[in-house]
PDB file of N, CA and C in Angstrom:
ATOM      1  N   UNK A  18      99.107  48.596  96.999  1.00 70.00           N
ATOM      2  CA  UNK A  18      97.508  47.990  97.428  1.00 70.00           C
ATOM      3  C   UNK A  18      96.432  47.697  95.959  1.00 70.00           C
ATOM      4  N   UNK A  19      96.242  46.929  96.169  1.00 87.00           N
ATOM      5  CA  UNK A  19      95.263  46.323  95.288  1.00 87.00           C
ATOM      6  C   UNK A  19      94.428  47.415  95.168  1.00 87.00           C
ATOM      7  N   UNK A  20      93.915  47.264  93.666  1.00 90.00           N
ATOM      8  CA  UNK A  20      92.596  48.354  93.314  1.00 90.00           C
ATOM      9  C   UNK A  20      91.478  48.478  93.968  1.00 90.00           C
ATOM     10  N   UNK A  21      90.991  47.335  94.224  1.00 92.00           N
ATOM     11  CA  UNK A  21      89.849  46.263  94.656  1.00 92.00           C
ATOM     12  C   UNK A  21      89.983  47.187  95.921  1.00 92.00           C
ATOM     13  N   UNK A  22      90.442  46.990  96.623  1.00 93.00           N
ATOM     14  CA  UNK A  22      90.816  47.626  98.107  1.00 93.00           C
ATOM     15  C   UNK A  22      91.182  49.047  98.114  1.00 93.00           C
ATOM     16  N   UNK A  23      91.750  49.286  97.420  1.00 93.00           N
ATOM     17  CA  UNK A  23      91.853  50.727  96.969  1.00 93.00           C
ATOM     18  C   UNK A  23      90.223  51.494  96.921  1.00 93.00           C
ATOM     19  N   UNK A  24      89.907  50.899  96.177  1.00 94.00           N
ATOM     20  CA  UNK A  24      88.474  51.808  95.794  1.00 94.00           C
ATOM     21  C   UNK A  24      87.526  51.368  96.698  1.00 94.00           C
ATOM     22  N   UNK A  25      87.744  50.370  97.628  1.00 94.00           N
ATOM     23  CA  UNK A  25      86.567  49.588  98.815  1.00 94.00           C
ATOM     24  C   UNK A  25      86.483  50.954 100.178  1.00 94.00           C
ATOM     25  N   UNK A  26      87.461  51.640  99.652  1.00 95.00           N
ATOM     26  CA  UNK A  26      87.021  53.048 100.894  1.00 95.00           C
ATOM     27  C   UNK A  26      86.260  53.869 100.177  1.00 95.00           C
ATOM     28  N   UNK A  27      85.480  54.264 100.795  1.00 94.00           N
ATOM     29  CA  UNK A  27      83.986  55.168 100.437  1.00 94.00           C
ATOM     30  C   UNK A  27      84.918  56.374  99.631  1.00 94.00           C
ATOM     31  N   UNK A  28      85.672  57.731 100.066  1.00 96.00           N
ATOM     32  CA  UNK A  28      86.033  58.242  99.946  1.00 96.00           C
ATOM     33  C   UNK A  28      86.757  58.376  98.525  1.00 96.00           C
ATOM     34  N   UNK A  29      88.002  57.537  98.575  1.00 96.00           N
ATOM     35  CA  UNK A  29      88.504  57.027  97.693  1.00 96.00           C
ATOM     36  C   UNK A  29      87.758  56.802  96.227  1.00 96.00           C
ATOM     37  N   UNK A  30      86.268  55.813  96.285  1.00 95.00           N
ATOM     38  CA  UNK A  30      85.770  55.536  95.320  1.00 95.00           C
ATOM     39  C   UNK A  30      84.508  57.349  95.402  1.00 95.00           C
ATOM     40  N   UNK A  31      84.549  58.017  95.762  1.00 96.00           N
ATOM     41  CA  UNK A  31      84.031  59.228  95.536  1.00 96.00           C
ATOM     42  C   UNK A  31      84.810  60.145  95.230  1.00 96.00           C
ATOM     43  N   UNK A  32      86.451  60.497  94.808  1.00 97.00           N
ATOM     44  CA  UNK A  32      86.881  60.891  94.654  1.00 97.00           C
ATOM     45  C   UNK A  32      87.401  60.271  92.985  1.00 97.00           C
ATOM     46  N   UNK A  33      87.478  59.122  92.668  1.00 96.00           N
ATOM     47  CA  UNK A  33      87.524  58.371  91.196  1.00 96.00           C
ATOM     48  C   UNK A  33      85.861  58.943  90.578  1.00 96.00           C
ATOM     49  N   UNK A  34      84.877  58.993  91.655  1.00 95.00           N
ATOM     50  CA  UNK A  34      83.585  59.389  90.512  1.00 95.00           C
ATOM     51  C   UNK A  34      84.064  60.480  90.162  1.00 95.00           C
ATOM     52  N   UNK A  35      84.211  61.346  90.654  1.00 95.00           N
ATOM     53  CA  UNK A  35      84.485  63.273  90.035  1.00 95.00           C
ATOM     54  C   UNK A  35      85.334  63.163  88.749  1.00 95.00           C
ATOM     55  N   UNK A  36      86.903  61.955  88.974  1.00 96.00           N
ATOM     56  CA  UNK A  36      87.751  62.057  88.269  1.00 96.00           C
ATOM     57  C   UNK A  36      87.062  61.416  87.189  1.00 96.00           C
ATOM     58  N   UNK A  37      86.583  60.812  86.892  1.00 95.00           N
ATOM     59  CA  UNK A  37      86.257  59.942  85.651  1.00 95.00           C
ATOM     60  C   UNK A  37      85.200  61.241  85.042  1.00 95.00           C
ATOM     61  N   UNK A  38      84.451  62.092  85.333  1.00 93.00           N
ATOM     62  CA  UNK A  38      83.819  63.450  84.574  1.00 93.00           C
ATOM     63  C   UNK A  38      85.199  63.905  84.086  1.00 93.00           C
ATOM     64  N   UNK A  39      86.242  64.481  84.753  1.00 93.00           N
ATOM     65  CA  UNK A  39      87.031  65.059  84.181  1.00 93.00           C
ATOM     66  C   UNK A  39      88.596  65.254  85.014  1.00 93.00           C
ATOM     67  N   UNK A  40      89.578  65.552  84.403  1.00 94.00           N
ATOM     68  CA  UNK A  40      90.401  66.751  85.491  1.00 94.00           C
ATOM     69  C   UNK A  40      89.503  67.485  86.499  1.00 94.00           C
ATOM     70  N   UNK A  41      90.802  67.593  87.660  1.00 95.00           N
ATOM     71  CA  UNK A  41      90.500  67.810  88.668  1.00 95.00           C
ATOM     72  C   UNK A  41      91.621  68.559  89.660  1.00 95.00           C
ATOM     73  N   UNK A  42      91.793  69.907  89.847  1.00 93.00           N
ATOM     74  CA  UNK A  42      92.514  70.496  90.869  1.00 93.00           C
ATOM     75  C   UNK A  42      92.540  69.832  92.093  1.00 93.00           C
ATOM     76  N   UNK A  43      93.129  70.365  92.862  1.00 92.00           N
ATOM     77  CA  UNK A  43      93.056  69.766  94.399  1.00 92.00           C
ATOM     78  C   UNK A  43      91.683  70.426  95.147  1.00 92.00           C
ATOM     79  N   UNK A  44      92.095  71.708  94.435  1.00 91.00           N
ATOM     80  CA  UNK A  44      90.672  72.596  95.632  1.00 91.00           C
ATOM     81  C   UNK A  44      89.624  71.775  94.979  1.00 91.00           C
ATOM     82  N   UNK A  45      89.011  71.459  93.938  1.00 94.00           N
ATOM     83  CA  UNK A  45      87.829  71.327  93.324  1.00 94.00           C
ATOM     84  C   UNK A  45      87.888  69.612  94.357  1.00 94.00           C
ATOM     85  N   UNK A  46      88.598  69.114  94.273  1.00 95.00           N
ATOM     86  CA  UNK A  46      87.988  67.951  95.225  1.00 95.00           C
ATOM     87  C   UNK A  46      88.154  67.818  96.553  1.00 95.00           C
ATOM     88  N   UNK A  47      88.835  68.822  97.093  1.00 95.00           N
ATOM     89  CA  UNK A  47      88.575  69.337  98.916  1.00 95.00           C
ATOM     90  C   UNK A  47      87.186  69.168  98.648  1.00 95.00           C
ATOM     91  N   UNK A  48      86.939  70.701  97.612  1.00 93.00           N
ATOM     92  CA  UNK A  48      84.913  71.066  98.309  1.00 93.00           C
ATOM     93  C   UNK A  48      84.100  69.986  97.919  1.00 93.00           C
ATOM     94  N   UNK A  49      84.382  68.989  96.421  1.00 93.00           N
ATOM     95  CA  UNK A  49      83.808  67.927  96.324  1.00 93.00           C
ATOM     96  C   UNK A  49      83.757  67.403  97.103  1.00 93.00           C
ATOM     97  N   UNK A  50      84.650  66.739  98.246  1.00 95.00           N
ATOM     98  CA  UNK A  50      84.410  65.367  98.751  1.00 95.00           C
ATOM     99  C   UNK A  50      84.263  65.778  99.874  1.00 95.00           C
ATOM    100  N   UNK A  51      84.503  67.540 100.418  1.00 94.00           N
ATOM    101  CA  UNK A  51      83.395  68.056 102.123  1.00 94.00           C
ATOM    102  C   UNK A  51      85.260  67.429 102.897  1.00 94.00           C
ATOM    103  N   UNK A  52      86.632  66.960 102.090  1.00 96.00           N
ATOM    104  CA  UNK A  52      87.386  66.928 102.646  1.00 96.00           C
ATOM    105  C   UNK A  52      88.148  68.004 103.122  1.00 96.00           C
ATOM    106  N   UNK A  53      89.225  67.894 103.824  1.00 96.00           N
ATOM    107  CA  UNK A  53      90.534  68.599 103.958  1.00 96.00           C
ATOM    108  C   UNK A  53      91.315  68.093 103.338  1.00 96.00           C
ATOM    109  N   UNK A  54      92.275  69.455 102.572  1.00 94.00           N
ATOM    110  CA  UNK A  54      93.386  69.009 101.476  1.00 94.00           C
ATOM    111  C   UNK A  54      94.217  67.793 102.148  1.00 94.00           C
ATOM    112  N   UNK A  55      94.534  68.028 103.199  1.00 96.00           N
ATOM    113  CA  UNK A  55      95.908  66.783 103.246  1.00 96.00           C
ATOM    114  C   UNK A  55      95.331  65.005 103.354  1.00 96.00           C
ATOM    115  N   UNK A  56      93.781  65.284 103.731  1.00 97.00           N
ATOM    116  CA  UNK A  56      92.765  64.033 103.140  1.00 97.00           C
ATOM    117  C   UNK A  56      92.911  64.052 102.117  1.00 97.00           C
ATOM    118  N   UNK A  57      92.392  64.721 101.561  1.00 96.00           N
ATOM    119  CA  UNK A  57      92.635  64.276  99.295  1.00 96.00           C
ATOM    120  C   UNK A  57      94.380  63.704  99.387  1.00 96.00           C
ATOM    121  N   UNK A  58      94.732  64.941  99.438  1.00 95.00           N
ATOM    122  CA  UNK A  58      96.494  64.188  99.023  1.00 95.00           C
ATOM    123  C   UNK A  58      96.538  62.838  99.988  1.00 95.00           C
ATOM    124  N   UNK A  59      96.015  62.617 100.708  1.00 96.00           N
ATOM    125  CA  UNK A  59      96.324  61.391 101.204  1.00 96.00           C
ATOM    126  C   UNK A  59      95.550  59.967 100.592  1.00 96.00           C
ATOM    127  N   UNK A  60      94.406  60.284  99.645  1.00 97.00           N
ATOM    128  CA  UNK A  60      93.335  59.202  99.179  1.00 97.00           C
ATOM    129  C   UNK A  60      94.375  59.195  97.812  1.00 97.00           C
ATOM    130  N   UNK A  61      94.656  60.824  97.178  1.00 97.00           N
ATOM    131  CA  UNK A  61      95.152  60.881  96.028  1.00 97.00           C
ATOM    132  C   UNK A  61      96.568  59.531  95.836  1.00 97.00           C
ATOM    133  N   UNK A  62      97.364  59.614  96.152  1.00 96.00           N
ATOM    134  CA  UNK A  62      98.624  59.040  97.157  1.00 96.00           C
ATOM    135  C   UNK A  62      98.422  57.252  96.891  1.00 96.00           C
ATOM    136  N   UNK A  63      97.402  57.327  97.298  1.00 96.00           N
ATOM    137  CA  UNK A  63      97.372  55.890  97.914  1.00 96.00           C
ATOM    138  C   UNK A  63      96.664  55.576  96.050  1.00 96.00           C
ATOM    139  N   UNK A  64      95.829  56.010  95.332  1.00 97.00           N
ATOM    140  CA  UNK A  64      95.627  55.852  94.198  1.00 97.00           C
ATOM    141  C   UNK A  64      96.591  56.101  93.105  1.00 97.00           C
ATOM    142  N   UNK A  65      97.370  57.044  93.506  1.00 96.00           N
ATOM    143  CA  UNK A  65      98.612  56.859  92.615  1.00 96.00           C
ATOM    144  C   UNK A  65      98.951  55.604  92.932  1.00 96.00           C
ATOM    145  N   UNK A  66      99.522  55.436  93.862  1.00 95.00           N
ATOM    146  CA  UNK A  66     100.219  53.647  94.079  1.00 95.00           C
ATOM    147  C   UNK A  66      99.711  52.938  93.026  1.00 95.00           C
ATOM    148  N   UNK A  67      98.549  53.158  93.191  1.00 93.00           N
ATOM    149  CA  UNK A  67      97.241  52.053  92.479  1.00 93.00           C
ATOM    150  C   UNK A  67      98.476  51.495  90.611  1.00 93.00           C
ATOM    151  N   UNK A  68      97.793  52.873  90.732  1.00 94.00           N
ATOM    152  CA  UNK A  68      98.151  53.632  89.101  1.00 94.00           C
ATOM    153  C   UNK A  68      96.883  53.541  88.476  1.00 94.00           C
ATOM    154  N   UNK A  69      96.111  54.080  89.815  1.00 96.00           N
ATOM    155  CA  UNK A  69      94.894  54.558  89.377  1.00 96.00           C
ATOM    156  C   UNK A  69      94.712  55.896  88.433  1.00 96.00           C
ATOM    157  N   UNK A  70      95.469  56.608  89.403  1.00 97.00           N
ATOM    158  CA  UNK A  70      95.105  58.504  89.049  1.00 97.00           C
ATOM    159  C   UNK A  70      97.528  58.478  88.914  1.00 97.00           C
ATOM    160  N   UNK A  71      97.163  59.994  88.162  1.00 96.00           N
ATOM    161  CA  UNK A  71      98.065  60.689  88.189  1.00 96.00           C
ATOM    162  C   UNK A  71      97.650  61.940  88.306  1.00 96.00           C
ATOM    163  N   UNK A  72      99.069  62.975  88.484  1.00 95.00           N
ATOM    164  CA  UNK A  72      99.212  64.158  88.801  1.00 95.00           C
ATOM    165  C   UNK A  72      99.356  64.901  88.039  1.00 95.00           C
ATOM    166  N   UNK A  73      99.702  66.198  87.630  1.00 95.00           N
ATOM    167  CA  UNK A  73     100.538  67.075  86.631  1.00 95.00           C
ATOM    168  C   UNK A  73     100.652  68.361  87.212  1.00 95.00           C
ATOM    169  N   UNK A  74     101.651  69.060  87.372  1.00 93.00           N
ATOM    170  CA  UNK A  74     100.607  70.687  87.495  1.00 93.00           C
ATOM    171  C   UNK A  74     100.924  71.475  86.236  1.00 93.00           C
ATOM    172  N   UNK A  75      99.740  72.759  86.350  1.00 88.00           N
ATOM    173  CA  UNK A  75      99.373  73.519  85.227  1.00 88.00           C
ATOM    174  C   UNK A  75      99.841  75.271  86.551  1.00 88.00           C
ATOM    175  N   UNK A  76     100.372  75.587  86.170  1.00 87.00           N
ATOM    176  CA  UNK A  76     101.149  76.416  86.813  1.00 87.00           C
ATOM    177  C   UNK A  76     101.338  76.282  88.276  1.00 87.00           C
ATOM    178  N   UNK A  77     100.685  76.844  88.874  1.00 87.00           N
ATOM    179  CA  UNK A  77     101.222  76.349  90.320  1.00 87.00           C
ATOM    180  C   UNK A  77     100.024  75.441  91.260  1.00 87.00           C
ATOM    181  N   UNK A  78      99.194  74.963  90.562  1.00 89.00           N
ATOM    182  CA  UNK A  78      98.189  73.798  91.037  1.00 89.00           C
ATOM    183  C   UNK A  78      98.815  72.874  90.735  1.00 89.00           C
ATOM    184  N   UNK A  79      98.090  71.793  91.325  1.00 91.00           N
ATOM    185  CA  UNK A  79      97.988  70.202  91.321  1.00 91.00           C
ATOM    186  C   UNK A  79      96.771  69.775  90.886  1.00 91.00           C
ATOM    187  N   UNK A  80      96.967  69.013  89.255  1.00 94.00           N
ATOM    188  CA  UNK A  80      95.387  68.945  88.787  1.00 94.00           C
ATOM    189  C   UNK A  80      95.941  66.872  89.323  1.00 94.00           C
ATOM    190  N   UNK A  81      94.623  66.090  89.426  1.00 96.00           N
ATOM    191  CA  UNK A  81      94.432  64.588  89.042  1.00 96.00           C
ATOM    192  C   UNK A  81      93.597  64.268  88.031  1.00 96.00           C
ATOM    193  N   UNK A  82      94.307  63.381  87.682  1.00 97.00           N
ATOM    194  CA  UNK A  82      93.476  62.670  86.374  1.00 97.00           C
ATOM    195  C   UNK A  82      93.426  60.955  86.335  1.00 97.00           C
ATOM    196  N   UNK A  83      92.719  60.243  86.162  1.00 97.00           N
ATOM    197  CA  UNK A  83      92.906  59.477  85.816  1.00 97.00           C
ATOM    198  C   UNK A  83      93.606  58.800  84.797  1.00 97.00           C
ATOM    199  N   UNK A  84      94.586  57.424  84.956  1.00 95.00           N
ATOM    200  CA  UNK A  84      95.413  57.272  84.708  1.00 95.00           C
ATOM    201  C   UNK A  84      95.851  56.205  83.171  1.00 95.00           C
ATOM    202  N   UNK A  85      96.158  56.645  82.270  1.00 94.00           N
ATOM    203  CA  UNK A  85      96.427  56.196  80.518  1.00 94.00           C
ATOM    204  C   UNK A  85      96.789  54.823  81.245  1.00 94.00           C
ATOM    205  N   UNK A  86      97.528  54.447  82.334  1.00 92.00           N
ATOM    206  CA  UNK A  86      97.499  53.050  82.313  1.00 92.00           C
ATOM    207  C   UNK A  86      96.217  52.339  83.497  1.00 92.00           C
ATOM    208  N   UNK A  87      95.923  52.734  84.185  1.00 93.00           N
ATOM    209  CA  UNK A  87      93.944  52.171  84.503  1.00 93.00           C
ATOM    210  C   UNK A  87      93.775  51.522  83.555  1.00 93.00           C
ATOM    211  N   UNK A  88      93.747  52.757  82.446  1.00 91.00           N
ATOM    212  CA  UNK A  88      92.815  52.612  81.166  1.00 91.00           C
ATOM    213  C   UNK A  88      93.130  51.752  80.363  1.00 91.00           C
ATOM    214  N   UNK A  89      93.830  51.693  79.704  1.00 93.00           N
ATOM    215  CA  UNK A  89      94.379  50.526  79.389  1.00 93.00           C
ATOM    216  C   UNK A  89      94.246  49.166  80.464  1.00 93.00           C
ATOM    217  N   UNK A  90      95.328  49.249  80.972  1.00 92.00           N
ATOM    218  CA  UNK A  90      94.416  47.632  82.103  1.00 92.00           C
ATOM    219  C   UNK A  90      93.591  47.441  81.943  1.00 92.00           C
ATOM    220  N   UNK A  91      93.128  48.095  82.624  1.00 93.00           N
ATOM    221  CA  UNK A  91      91.603  48.100  83.299  1.00 93.00           C
ATOM    222  C   UNK A  91      90.210  48.742  82.367  1.00 93.00           C
ATOM    223  N   UNK A  92      90.726  48.652  81.089  1.00 92.00           N
ATOM    224  CA  UNK A  92      89.175  49.585  80.333  1.00 92.00           C
ATOM    225  C   UNK A  92      88.025  49.458  81.063  1.00 92.00           C
ATOM    226  N   UNK A  93      87.840  47.590  80.764  1.00 94.00           N
ATOM    227  CA  UNK A  93      86.246  46.963  81.655  1.00 94.00           C
ATOM    228  C   UNK A  93      85.420  47.837  82.664  1.00 94.00           C
ATOM    229  N   UNK A  94      86.870  47.938  83.810  1.00 93.00           N
ATOM    230  CA  UNK A  94      86.708  48.069  85.274  1.00 93.00           C
ATOM    231  C   UNK A  94      86.536  49.507  84.760  1.00 93.00           C
ATOM    232  N   UNK A  95      87.378  50.147  84.680  1.00 94.00           N
ATOM    233  CA  UNK A  95      86.795  51.683  83.912  1.00 94.00           C
ATOM    234  C   UNK A  95      85.144  51.898  83.278  1.00 94.00           C
ATOM    235  N   UNK A  96      84.953  51.521  82.585  1.00 94.00           N
ATOM    236  CA  UNK A  96      83.666  51.527  81.562  1.00 94.00           C
ATOM    237  C   UNK A  96      82.893  51.352  83.037  1.00 94.00           C
ATOM    238  N   UNK A  97      83.002  50.576  83.199  1.00 94.00           N
ATOM    239  CA  UNK A  97      81.677  49.774  85.149  1.00 94.00           C
ATOM    240  C   UNK A  97      81.936  51.030  85.948  1.00 94.00           C
ATOM    241  N   UNK A  98      82.694  51.364  86.337  1.00 93.00           N
ATOM    242  CA  UNK A  98      82.834  52.671  86.880  1.00 93.00           C
ATOM    243  C   UNK A  98      82.285  53.443  86.600  1.00 93.00           C
ATOM    244  N   UNK A  99      82.429  54.234  84.725  1.00 93.00           N
ATOM    245  CA  UNK A  99      81.804  55.404  84.763  1.00 93.00           C
ATOM    246  C   UNK A  99      80.080  55.244  85.101  1.00 93.00           C
ATOM    247  N   UNK A 100      79.755  53.559  84.375  1.00 93.00           N
ATOM    248  CA  UNK A 100      78.755  53.745  84.409  1.00 93.00           C
ATOM    249  C   UNK A 100      78.074  53.891  85.879  1.00 93.00           C
ATOM    250  N   UNK A 101      78.557  53.092  86.807  1.00 92.00           N
ATOM    251  CA  UNK A 101      77.800  52.952  88.000  1.00 92.00           C
ATOM    252  C   UNK A 101      77.856  53.834  89.329  1.00 92.00           C
ATOM    253  N   UNK A 102      79.227  54.680  89.202  1.00 93.00           N
ATOM    254  CA  UNK A 102      80.150  55.726  90.047  1.00 93.00           C
ATOM    255  C   UNK A 102      78.484  56.659  90.463  1.00 93.00           C
ATOM    256  N   UNK A 103      77.527  57.116  89.446  1.00 92.00           N
ATOM    257  CA  UNK A 103      76.445  58.427  88.918  1.00 92.00           C
ATOM    258  C   UNK A 103      75.667  57.498  89.617  1.00 92.00           C
ATOM    259  N   UNK A 104      75.392  56.673  90.114  1.00 93.00           N
ATOM    260  CA  UNK A 104      74.449  55.500  91.510  1.00 93.00           C
ATOM    261  C   UNK A 104      74.976  55.673  92.729  1.00 93.00           C
ATOM    262  N   UNK A 105      76.205  56.093  92.864  1.00 92.00           N
ATOM    263  CA  UNK A 105      76.824  56.555  94.576  1.00 92.00           C
ATOM    264  C   UNK A 105      75.773  57.723  94.900  1.00 92.00           C
ATOM    265  N   UNK A 106      74.754  57.513  96.296  1.00 94.00           N
ATOM    266  CA  UNK A 106      74.005  58.737  96.672  1.00 94.00           C
ATOM    267  C   UNK A 106      74.496  60.081  97.125  1.00 94.00           C
ATOM    268  N   UNK A 107      76.030  60.110  96.747  1.00 93.00           N
ATOM    269  CA  UNK A 107      76.457  61.718  96.952  1.00 93.00           C
ATOM    270  C   UNK A 107      77.554  61.889  95.860  1.00 93.00           C
ATOM    271  N   UNK A 108      76.851  61.351  94.317  1.00 94.00           N
ATOM    272  CA  UNK A 108      77.427  61.825  93.836  1.00 94.00           C
ATOM    273  C   UNK A 108      77.144  63.328  92.958  1.00 94.00           C
ATOM    274  N   UNK A 109      76.082  63.128  92.903  1.00 93.00           N
ATOM    275  CA  UNK A 109      75.332  64.599  92.666  1.00 93.00           C
ATOM    276  C   UNK A 109      76.191  66.186  93.004  1.00 93.00           C
ATOM    277  N   UNK A 110      75.981  65.658  94.174  1.00 93.00           N
ATOM    278  CA  UNK A 110      75.966  67.207  95.147  1.00 93.00           C
ATOM    279  C   UNK A 110      77.301  66.996  95.412  1.00 93.00           C
ATOM    280  N   UNK A 111      78.093  65.858  95.157  1.00 93.00           N
ATOM    281  CA  UNK A 111      79.318  66.297  94.662  1.00 93.00           C
ATOM    282  C   UNK A 111      80.388  66.585  93.345  1.00 93.00           C
ATOM    283  N   UNK A 112      79.925  66.175  93.211  1.00 91.00           N
ATOM    284  CA  UNK A 112      79.460  67.066  91.746  1.00 91.00           C
ATOM    285  C   UNK A 112      79.323  68.625  91.096  1.00 91.00           C
ATOM    286  N   UNK A 113      78.181  68.805  92.109  1.00 91.00           N
ATOM    287  CA  UNK A 113      77.950  69.772  91.914  1.00 91.00           C
ATOM    288  C   UNK A 113      78.784  70.998  93.192  1.00 91.00           C
ATOM    289  N   UNK A 114      79.582  70.458  94.336  1.00 90.00           N
ATOM    290  CA  UNK A 114      79.949  71.165  95.225  1.00 90.00           C
ATOM    291  C   UNK A 114      81.316  71.378  94.299  1.00 90.00           C
ATOM    292  N   UNK A 115      82.324  70.522  93.492  1.00 89.00           N
ATOM    293  CA  UNK A 115      83.554  70.836  92.531  1.00 89.00           C
ATOM    294  C   UNK A 115      82.872  71.751  91.835  1.00 89.00           C
ATOM    295  N   UNK A 116      82.102  71.549  90.935  1.00 86.00           N
ATOM    296  CA  UNK A 116      81.727  72.609  90.194  1.00 86.00           C
ATOM    297  C   UNK A 116      81.807  74.377  90.264  1.00 86.00           C
ATOM    298  N   UNK A 117      81.352  74.335  91.408  1.00 85.00           N
ATOM    299  CA  UNK A 117      81.595  75.462  92.260  1.00 85.00           C
ATOM    300  C   UNK A 117      82.806  76.809  92.527  1.00 85.00           C
ATOM    301  N   UNK A 118      83.825  75.811  92.061  1.00 81.00           N
ATOM    302  CA  UNK A 118      85.240  75.931  92.578  1.00 81.00           C
ATOM    303  C   UNK A 118      86.183  76.032  91.494  1.00 81.00           C
ATOM    304  N   UNK A 119      85.249  75.769  89.988  1.00 73.00           N
ATOM    305  CA  UNK A 119      85.558  75.625  89.167  1.00 73.00           C
ATOM    306  C   UNK A 119      87.009  76.655  88.646  1.00 73.00           C
ATOM    307  N   UNK A 120      86.360  77.310  89.023  1.00 65.00           N
ATOM    308  CA  UNK A 120      87.278  78.593  88.588  1.00 65.00           C
ATOM    309  C   UNK A 120      88.087  79.163  89.191  1.00 65.00           C
ATOM    310  N   UNK A 121      88.698  78.443  90.922  1.00 67.00           N
ATOM    311  CA  UNK A 121      89.608  78.998  91.354  1.00 67.00           C
ATOM    312  C   UNK A 121      91.232  78.071  90.214  1.00 67.00           C
ATOM    313  N   UNK A 122      90.534  77.136  89.875  1.00 73.00           N
ATOM    314  CA  UNK A 122      91.784  76.027  89.304  1.00 73.00           C
ATOM    315  C   UNK A 122      91.953  76.593  88.270  1.00 73.00           C
ATOM    316  N   UNK A 123      91.350  77.764  87.281  1.00 67.00           N
ATOM    317  CA  UNK A 123      92.116  78.195  86.090  1.00 67.00           C
ATOM    318  C   UNK A 123      92.546  79.150  86.166  1.00 67.00           C
ATOM    319  N   UNK A 124      94.030  79.064  85.721  1.00 54.00           N
ATOM    320  CA  UNK A 124      95.614  79.958  85.659  1.00 54.00           C
ATOM    321  C   UNK A 124      94.877  81.657  84.750  1.00 54.00           C
TER     322      UNK A 124
END
């Protein structure tokens, strides 16, 4: 799927807005987005297929991050998104909900 088609879906754009702030575990994304884990995993897989996200394990937890491939190939788009995602109506609430469960992602 094309990056722009992937980002056209609101939940994926919200996910990217959170991950532009910092790497997050699945629990933080579930809480921040207010979605079921299966939905978050699905959206993450779409973004991974576009090489926008990468995942990694730390202990038993899966974390997601903006991929270096995306940063290198689409640096200007990443800069634009970093600036504009803060204007999303849900941005502040999403970040606050995600931060509320941050401790659960520490080993």
